[in-house]
PDB file of C-alpha atoms in Angstrom:
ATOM      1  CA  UNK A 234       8.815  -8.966  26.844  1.00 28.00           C
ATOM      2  CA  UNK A 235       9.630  -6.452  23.843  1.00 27.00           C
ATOM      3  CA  UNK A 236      10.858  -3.182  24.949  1.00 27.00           C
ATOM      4  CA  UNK A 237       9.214  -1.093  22.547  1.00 27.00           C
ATOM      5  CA  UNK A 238      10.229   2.316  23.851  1.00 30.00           C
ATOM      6  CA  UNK A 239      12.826   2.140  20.801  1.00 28.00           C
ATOM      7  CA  UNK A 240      10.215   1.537  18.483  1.00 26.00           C
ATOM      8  CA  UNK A 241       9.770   4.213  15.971  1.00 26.00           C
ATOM      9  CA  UNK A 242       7.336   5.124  13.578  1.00 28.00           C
ATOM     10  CA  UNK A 243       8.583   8.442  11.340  1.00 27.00           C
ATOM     11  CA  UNK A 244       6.897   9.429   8.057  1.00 24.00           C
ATOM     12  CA  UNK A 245       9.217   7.886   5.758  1.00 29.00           C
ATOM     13  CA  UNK A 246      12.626  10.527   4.498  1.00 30.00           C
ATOM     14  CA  UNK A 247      14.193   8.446   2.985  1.00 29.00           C
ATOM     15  CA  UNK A 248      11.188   8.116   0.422  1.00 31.00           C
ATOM     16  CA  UNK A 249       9.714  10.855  -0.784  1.00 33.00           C
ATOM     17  CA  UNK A 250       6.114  11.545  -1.236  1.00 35.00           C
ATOM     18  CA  UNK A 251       5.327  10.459  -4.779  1.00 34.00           C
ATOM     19  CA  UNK A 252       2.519  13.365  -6.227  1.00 34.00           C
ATOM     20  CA  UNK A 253       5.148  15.208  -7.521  1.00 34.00           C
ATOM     21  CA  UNK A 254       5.950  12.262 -10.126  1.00 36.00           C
ATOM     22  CA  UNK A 255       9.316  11.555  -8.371  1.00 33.00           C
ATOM     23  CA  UNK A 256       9.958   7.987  -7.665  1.00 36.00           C
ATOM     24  CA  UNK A 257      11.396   6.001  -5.271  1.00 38.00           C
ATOM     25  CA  UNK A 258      15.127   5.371  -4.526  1.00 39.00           C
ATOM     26  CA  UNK A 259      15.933   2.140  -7.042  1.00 40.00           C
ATOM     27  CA  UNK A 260      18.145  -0.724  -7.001  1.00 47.00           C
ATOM     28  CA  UNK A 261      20.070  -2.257  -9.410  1.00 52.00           C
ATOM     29  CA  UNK A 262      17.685  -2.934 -13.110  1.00 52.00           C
ATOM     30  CA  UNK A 263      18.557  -6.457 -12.867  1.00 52.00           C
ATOM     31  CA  UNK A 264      17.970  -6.868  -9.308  1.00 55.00           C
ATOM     32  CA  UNK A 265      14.571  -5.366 -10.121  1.00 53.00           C
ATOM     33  CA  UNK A 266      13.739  -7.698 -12.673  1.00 49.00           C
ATOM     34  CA  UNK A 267      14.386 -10.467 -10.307  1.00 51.00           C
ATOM     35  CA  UNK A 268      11.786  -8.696  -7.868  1.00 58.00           C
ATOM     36  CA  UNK A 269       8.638  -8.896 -10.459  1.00 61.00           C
ATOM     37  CA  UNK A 270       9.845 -11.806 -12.669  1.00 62.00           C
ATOM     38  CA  UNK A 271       7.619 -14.905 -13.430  1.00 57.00           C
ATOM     39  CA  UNK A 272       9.834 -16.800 -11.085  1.00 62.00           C
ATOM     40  CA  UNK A 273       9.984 -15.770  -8.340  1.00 67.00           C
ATOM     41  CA  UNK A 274       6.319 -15.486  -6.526  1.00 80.00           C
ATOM     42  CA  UNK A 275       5.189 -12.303  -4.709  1.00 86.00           C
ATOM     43  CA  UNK A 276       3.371 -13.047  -1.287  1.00 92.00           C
ATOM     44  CA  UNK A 277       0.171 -10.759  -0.895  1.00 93.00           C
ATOM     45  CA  UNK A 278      -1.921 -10.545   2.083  1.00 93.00           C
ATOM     46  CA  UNK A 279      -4.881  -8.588   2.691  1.00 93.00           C
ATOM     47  CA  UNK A 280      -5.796  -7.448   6.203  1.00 92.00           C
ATOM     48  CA  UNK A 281      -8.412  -5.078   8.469  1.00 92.00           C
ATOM     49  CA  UNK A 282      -6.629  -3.360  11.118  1.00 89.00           C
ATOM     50  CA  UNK A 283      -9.245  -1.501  13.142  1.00 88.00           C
ATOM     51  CA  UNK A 284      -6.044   1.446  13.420  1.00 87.00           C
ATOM     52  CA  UNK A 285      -2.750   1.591  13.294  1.00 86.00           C
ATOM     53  CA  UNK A 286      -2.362   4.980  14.908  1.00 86.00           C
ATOM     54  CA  UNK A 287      -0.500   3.749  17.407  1.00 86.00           C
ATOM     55  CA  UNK A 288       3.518   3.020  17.174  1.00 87.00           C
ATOM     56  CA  UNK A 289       3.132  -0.257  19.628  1.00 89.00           C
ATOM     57  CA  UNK A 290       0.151  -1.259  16.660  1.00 90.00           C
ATOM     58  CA  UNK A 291       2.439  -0.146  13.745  1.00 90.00           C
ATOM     59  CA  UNK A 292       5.300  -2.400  15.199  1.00 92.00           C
ATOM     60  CA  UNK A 293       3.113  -5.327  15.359  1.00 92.00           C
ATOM     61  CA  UNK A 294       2.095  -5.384  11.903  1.00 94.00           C
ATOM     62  CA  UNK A 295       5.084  -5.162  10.982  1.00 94.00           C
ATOM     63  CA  UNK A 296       6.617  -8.009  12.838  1.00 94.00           C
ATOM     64  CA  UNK A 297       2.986 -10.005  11.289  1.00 93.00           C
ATOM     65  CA  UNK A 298       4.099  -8.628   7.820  1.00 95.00           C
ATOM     66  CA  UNK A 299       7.723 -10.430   8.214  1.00 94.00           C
ATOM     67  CA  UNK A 300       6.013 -13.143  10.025  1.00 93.00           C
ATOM     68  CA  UNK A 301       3.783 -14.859   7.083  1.00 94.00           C
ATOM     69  CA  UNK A 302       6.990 -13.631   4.618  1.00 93.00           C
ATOM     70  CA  UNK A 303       4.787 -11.104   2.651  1.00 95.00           C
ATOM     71  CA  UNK A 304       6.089  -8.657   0.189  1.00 95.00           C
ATOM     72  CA  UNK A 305       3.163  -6.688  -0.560  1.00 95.00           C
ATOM     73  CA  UNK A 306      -0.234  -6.512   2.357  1.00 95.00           C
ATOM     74  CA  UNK A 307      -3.357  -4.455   1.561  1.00 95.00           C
ATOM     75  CA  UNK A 308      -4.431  -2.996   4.465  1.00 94.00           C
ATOM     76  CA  UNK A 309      -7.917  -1.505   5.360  1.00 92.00           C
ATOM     77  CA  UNK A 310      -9.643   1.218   8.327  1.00 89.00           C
ATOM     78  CA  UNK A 311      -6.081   2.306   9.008  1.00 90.00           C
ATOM     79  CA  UNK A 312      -7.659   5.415  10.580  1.00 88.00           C
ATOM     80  CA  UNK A 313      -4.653   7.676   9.561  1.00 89.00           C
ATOM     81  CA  UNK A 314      -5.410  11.150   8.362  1.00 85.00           C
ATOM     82  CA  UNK A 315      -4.457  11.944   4.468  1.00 85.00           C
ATOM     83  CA  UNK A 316      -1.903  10.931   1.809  1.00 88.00           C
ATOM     84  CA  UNK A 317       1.591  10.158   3.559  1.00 88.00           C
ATOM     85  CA  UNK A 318       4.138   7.113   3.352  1.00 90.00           C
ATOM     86  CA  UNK A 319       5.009   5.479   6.991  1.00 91.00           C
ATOM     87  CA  UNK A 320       7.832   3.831   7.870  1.00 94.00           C
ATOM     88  CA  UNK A 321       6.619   0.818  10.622  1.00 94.00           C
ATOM     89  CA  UNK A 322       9.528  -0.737  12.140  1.00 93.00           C
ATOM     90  CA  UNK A 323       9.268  -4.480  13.446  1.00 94.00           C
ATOM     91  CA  UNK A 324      10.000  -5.539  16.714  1.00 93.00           C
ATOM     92  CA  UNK A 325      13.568  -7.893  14.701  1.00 93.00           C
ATOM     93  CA  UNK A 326      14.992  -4.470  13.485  1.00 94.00           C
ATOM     94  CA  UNK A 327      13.114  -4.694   9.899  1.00 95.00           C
ATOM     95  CA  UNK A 328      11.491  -1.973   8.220  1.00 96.00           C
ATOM     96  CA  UNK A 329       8.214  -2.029   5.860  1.00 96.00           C
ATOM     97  CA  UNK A 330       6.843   0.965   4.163  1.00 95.00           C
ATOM     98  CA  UNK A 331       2.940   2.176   4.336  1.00 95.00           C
ATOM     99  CA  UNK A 332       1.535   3.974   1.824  1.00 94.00           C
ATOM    100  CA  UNK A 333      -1.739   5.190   3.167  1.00 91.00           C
ATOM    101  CA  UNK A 334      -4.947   7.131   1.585  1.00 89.00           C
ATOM    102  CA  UNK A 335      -7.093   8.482   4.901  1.00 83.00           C
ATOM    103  CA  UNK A 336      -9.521  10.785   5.141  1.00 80.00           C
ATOM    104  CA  UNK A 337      -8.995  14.369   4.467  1.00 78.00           C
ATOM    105  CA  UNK A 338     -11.433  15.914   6.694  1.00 79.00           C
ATOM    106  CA  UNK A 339      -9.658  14.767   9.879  1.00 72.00           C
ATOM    107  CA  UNK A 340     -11.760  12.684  10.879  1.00 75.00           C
ATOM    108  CA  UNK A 341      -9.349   9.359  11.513  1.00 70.00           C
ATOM    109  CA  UNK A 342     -12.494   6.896   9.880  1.00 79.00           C
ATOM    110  CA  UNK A 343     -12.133   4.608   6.795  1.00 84.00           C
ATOM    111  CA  UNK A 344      -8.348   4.875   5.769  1.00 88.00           C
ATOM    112  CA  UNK A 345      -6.905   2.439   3.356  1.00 93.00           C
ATOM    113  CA  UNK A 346      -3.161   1.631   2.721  1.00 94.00           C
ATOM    114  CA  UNK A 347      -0.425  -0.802   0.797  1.00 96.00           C
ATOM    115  CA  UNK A 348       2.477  -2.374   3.224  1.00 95.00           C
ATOM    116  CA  UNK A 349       5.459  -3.285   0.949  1.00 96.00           C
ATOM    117  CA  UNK A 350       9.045  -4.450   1.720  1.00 95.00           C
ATOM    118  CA  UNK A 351      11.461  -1.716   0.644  1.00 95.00           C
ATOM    119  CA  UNK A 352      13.201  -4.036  -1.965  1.00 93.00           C
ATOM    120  CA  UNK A 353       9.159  -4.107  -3.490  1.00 93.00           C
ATOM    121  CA  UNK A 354       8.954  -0.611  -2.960  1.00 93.00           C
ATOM    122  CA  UNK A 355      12.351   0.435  -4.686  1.00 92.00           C
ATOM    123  CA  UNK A 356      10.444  -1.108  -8.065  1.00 91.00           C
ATOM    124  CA  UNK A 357       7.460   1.730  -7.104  1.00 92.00           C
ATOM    125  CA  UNK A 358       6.303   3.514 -10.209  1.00 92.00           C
ATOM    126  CA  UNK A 359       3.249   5.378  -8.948  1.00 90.00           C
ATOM    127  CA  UNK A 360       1.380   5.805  -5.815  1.00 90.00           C
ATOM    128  CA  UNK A 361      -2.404   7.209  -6.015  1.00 93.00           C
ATOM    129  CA  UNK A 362      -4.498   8.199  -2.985  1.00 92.00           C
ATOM    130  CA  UNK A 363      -7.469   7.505  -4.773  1.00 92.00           C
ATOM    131  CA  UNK A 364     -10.030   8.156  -2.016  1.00 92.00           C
ATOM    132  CA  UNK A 365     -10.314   7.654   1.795  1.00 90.00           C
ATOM    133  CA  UNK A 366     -10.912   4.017   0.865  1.00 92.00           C
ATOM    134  CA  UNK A 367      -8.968   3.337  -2.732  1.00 94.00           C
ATOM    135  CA  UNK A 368      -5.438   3.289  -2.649  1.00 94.00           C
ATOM    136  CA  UNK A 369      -3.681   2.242  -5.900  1.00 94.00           C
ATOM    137  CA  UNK A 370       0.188   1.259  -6.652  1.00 94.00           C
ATOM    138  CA  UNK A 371       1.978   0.275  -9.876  1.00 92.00           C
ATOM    139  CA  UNK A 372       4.899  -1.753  -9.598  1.00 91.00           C
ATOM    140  CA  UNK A 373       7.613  -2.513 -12.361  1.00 88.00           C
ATOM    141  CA  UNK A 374       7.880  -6.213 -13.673  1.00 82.00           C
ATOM    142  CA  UNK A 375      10.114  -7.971 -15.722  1.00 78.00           C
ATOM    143  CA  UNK A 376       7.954  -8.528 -18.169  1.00 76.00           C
ATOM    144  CA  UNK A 377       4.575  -7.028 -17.297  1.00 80.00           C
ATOM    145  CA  UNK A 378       4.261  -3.934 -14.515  1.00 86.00           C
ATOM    146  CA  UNK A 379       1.567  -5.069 -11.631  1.00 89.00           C
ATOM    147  CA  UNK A 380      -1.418  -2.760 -10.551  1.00 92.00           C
ATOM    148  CA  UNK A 381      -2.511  -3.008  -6.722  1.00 93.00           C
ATOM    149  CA  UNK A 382      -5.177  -1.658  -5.601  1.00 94.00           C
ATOM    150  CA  UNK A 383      -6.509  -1.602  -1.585  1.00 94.00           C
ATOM    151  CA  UNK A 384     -10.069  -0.650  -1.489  1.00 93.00           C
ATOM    152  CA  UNK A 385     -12.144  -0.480   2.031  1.00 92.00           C
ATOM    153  CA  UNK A 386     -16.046  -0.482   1.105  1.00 91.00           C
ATOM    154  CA  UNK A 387     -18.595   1.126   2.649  1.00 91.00           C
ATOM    155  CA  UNK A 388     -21.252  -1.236   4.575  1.00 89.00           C
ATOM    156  CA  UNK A 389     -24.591  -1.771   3.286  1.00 91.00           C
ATOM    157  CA  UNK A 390     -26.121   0.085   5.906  1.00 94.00           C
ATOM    158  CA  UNK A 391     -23.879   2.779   4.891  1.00 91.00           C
ATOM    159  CA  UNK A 392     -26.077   5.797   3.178  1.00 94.00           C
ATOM    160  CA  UNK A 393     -26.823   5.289  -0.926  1.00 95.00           C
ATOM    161  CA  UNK A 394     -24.837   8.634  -1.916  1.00 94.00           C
ATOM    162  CA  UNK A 395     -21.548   6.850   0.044  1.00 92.00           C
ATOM    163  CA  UNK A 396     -21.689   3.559  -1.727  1.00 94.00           C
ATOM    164  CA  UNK A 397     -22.535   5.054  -5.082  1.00 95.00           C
ATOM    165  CA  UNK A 398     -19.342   7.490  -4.855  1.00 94.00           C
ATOM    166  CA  UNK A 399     -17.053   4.862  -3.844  1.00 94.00           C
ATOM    167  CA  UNK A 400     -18.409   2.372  -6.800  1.00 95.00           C
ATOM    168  CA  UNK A 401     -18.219   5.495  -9.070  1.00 96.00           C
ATOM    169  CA  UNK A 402     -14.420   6.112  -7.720  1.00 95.00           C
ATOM    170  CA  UNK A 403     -13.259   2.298  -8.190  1.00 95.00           C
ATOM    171  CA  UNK A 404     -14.800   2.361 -11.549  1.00 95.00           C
ATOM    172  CA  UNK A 405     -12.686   5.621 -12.948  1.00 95.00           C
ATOM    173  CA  UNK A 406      -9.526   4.346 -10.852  1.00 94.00           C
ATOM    174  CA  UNK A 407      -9.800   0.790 -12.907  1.00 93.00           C
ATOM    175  CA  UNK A 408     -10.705   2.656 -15.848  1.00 93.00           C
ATOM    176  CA  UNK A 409      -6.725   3.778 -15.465  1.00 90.00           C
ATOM    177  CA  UNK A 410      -5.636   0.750 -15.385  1.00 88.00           C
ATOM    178  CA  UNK A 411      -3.173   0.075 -18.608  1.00 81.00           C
ATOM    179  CA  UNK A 412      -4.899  -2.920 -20.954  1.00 77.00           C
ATOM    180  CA  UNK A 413      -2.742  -5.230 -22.905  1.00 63.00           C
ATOM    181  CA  UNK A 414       1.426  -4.508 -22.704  1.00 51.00           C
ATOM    182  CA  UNK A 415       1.316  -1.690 -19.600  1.00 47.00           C
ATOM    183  CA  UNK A 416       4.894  -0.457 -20.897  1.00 49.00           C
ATOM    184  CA  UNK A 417       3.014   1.158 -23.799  1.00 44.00           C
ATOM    185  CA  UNK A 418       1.072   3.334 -21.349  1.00 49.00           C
ATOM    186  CA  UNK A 419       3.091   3.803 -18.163  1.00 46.00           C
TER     187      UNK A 419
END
């Protein structure tokens, strides 16, 4: 049996929040270009939670996240409360970050997040909490920089004036969305 009385779950320090335009502690250019290069594959999950309030929850993601090998995992109804970046720390000792878009009301509903590596994360050019249920992250590629975006739709019994902002919000975040070469635009 795990002892997870050690596990911890801090908002991340060692990255700082990303609205201010800063970015994200990097490694080495070429070991970045190795990250997002045609040759080497990125793993990407996608995945409902039901909550990860809870450090024994965030822990088992993580180990999950290590488990299938993924570098990147889109994560929906994380039921966390406003823009912030999570550190979830596995079971084994390794670390994955969160970057979450909740709800800014307080309520703990909807909640929508990206789980990365931190060698993904280090190639982190921007961060958007788009909405309580769009999240959006550009990453830097060799050749190309990668858009991700983690959306969490509202269910068709959900009321019209719900699902019509939240189609009107995914439309003017992939409006943003660099066409052709993204290095002439980001």
């Amino acid at each position: 049996m795990l002892n997870m009385s050690n596990m911890r779950a801090n908002l991340a320090t060692a990255f700082p929040a990303l609205s201010d335009g800063s970015r994200l502690a990097t490694s080495s250019k070429s070991e970045l270009a190795t990250i997002l290069s045609r040759r080497h594959g990125l793993n990407i999950g996608c995945w409902n939670l039901c909550s990860i309030k809870c450090s024994l929850t965030q822990a088992f993601v993580a180990e999950e996240f290590y488990l299938y090998n993924l570098d990147i995992l889109c994560v929906s109804e994380t039921r966390l409360n406003g823009q912030m970046t999570l550190d979830l720390i596995a079971p084994s000792g390794k670390k994955a970050i969160l970057f979450n878009s909740g709800s800014m009301d307080g309520s703990g509903l909807a909640g929508v997040g990206i789980i990365m590596t931190p060698k993904i994360a280090s190639g982190l050019l921007d961060y958007e909490a788009v909405s309580d249920r769009i999240v959006m992250a550009r990453l830097k590629g060799q050749s190309n920089n990668l858009t991700i975006l983690s959306v969490y739709a509202p269910i068709r019994d959900a009321p019209d004036h719900l699902k019509d902002k939240f189609y009107a919000d995914l439309q003017m975040t992939m409006n943003k969305i660099p066409q052709g070469h993204p290095r002439d635009r980001w």
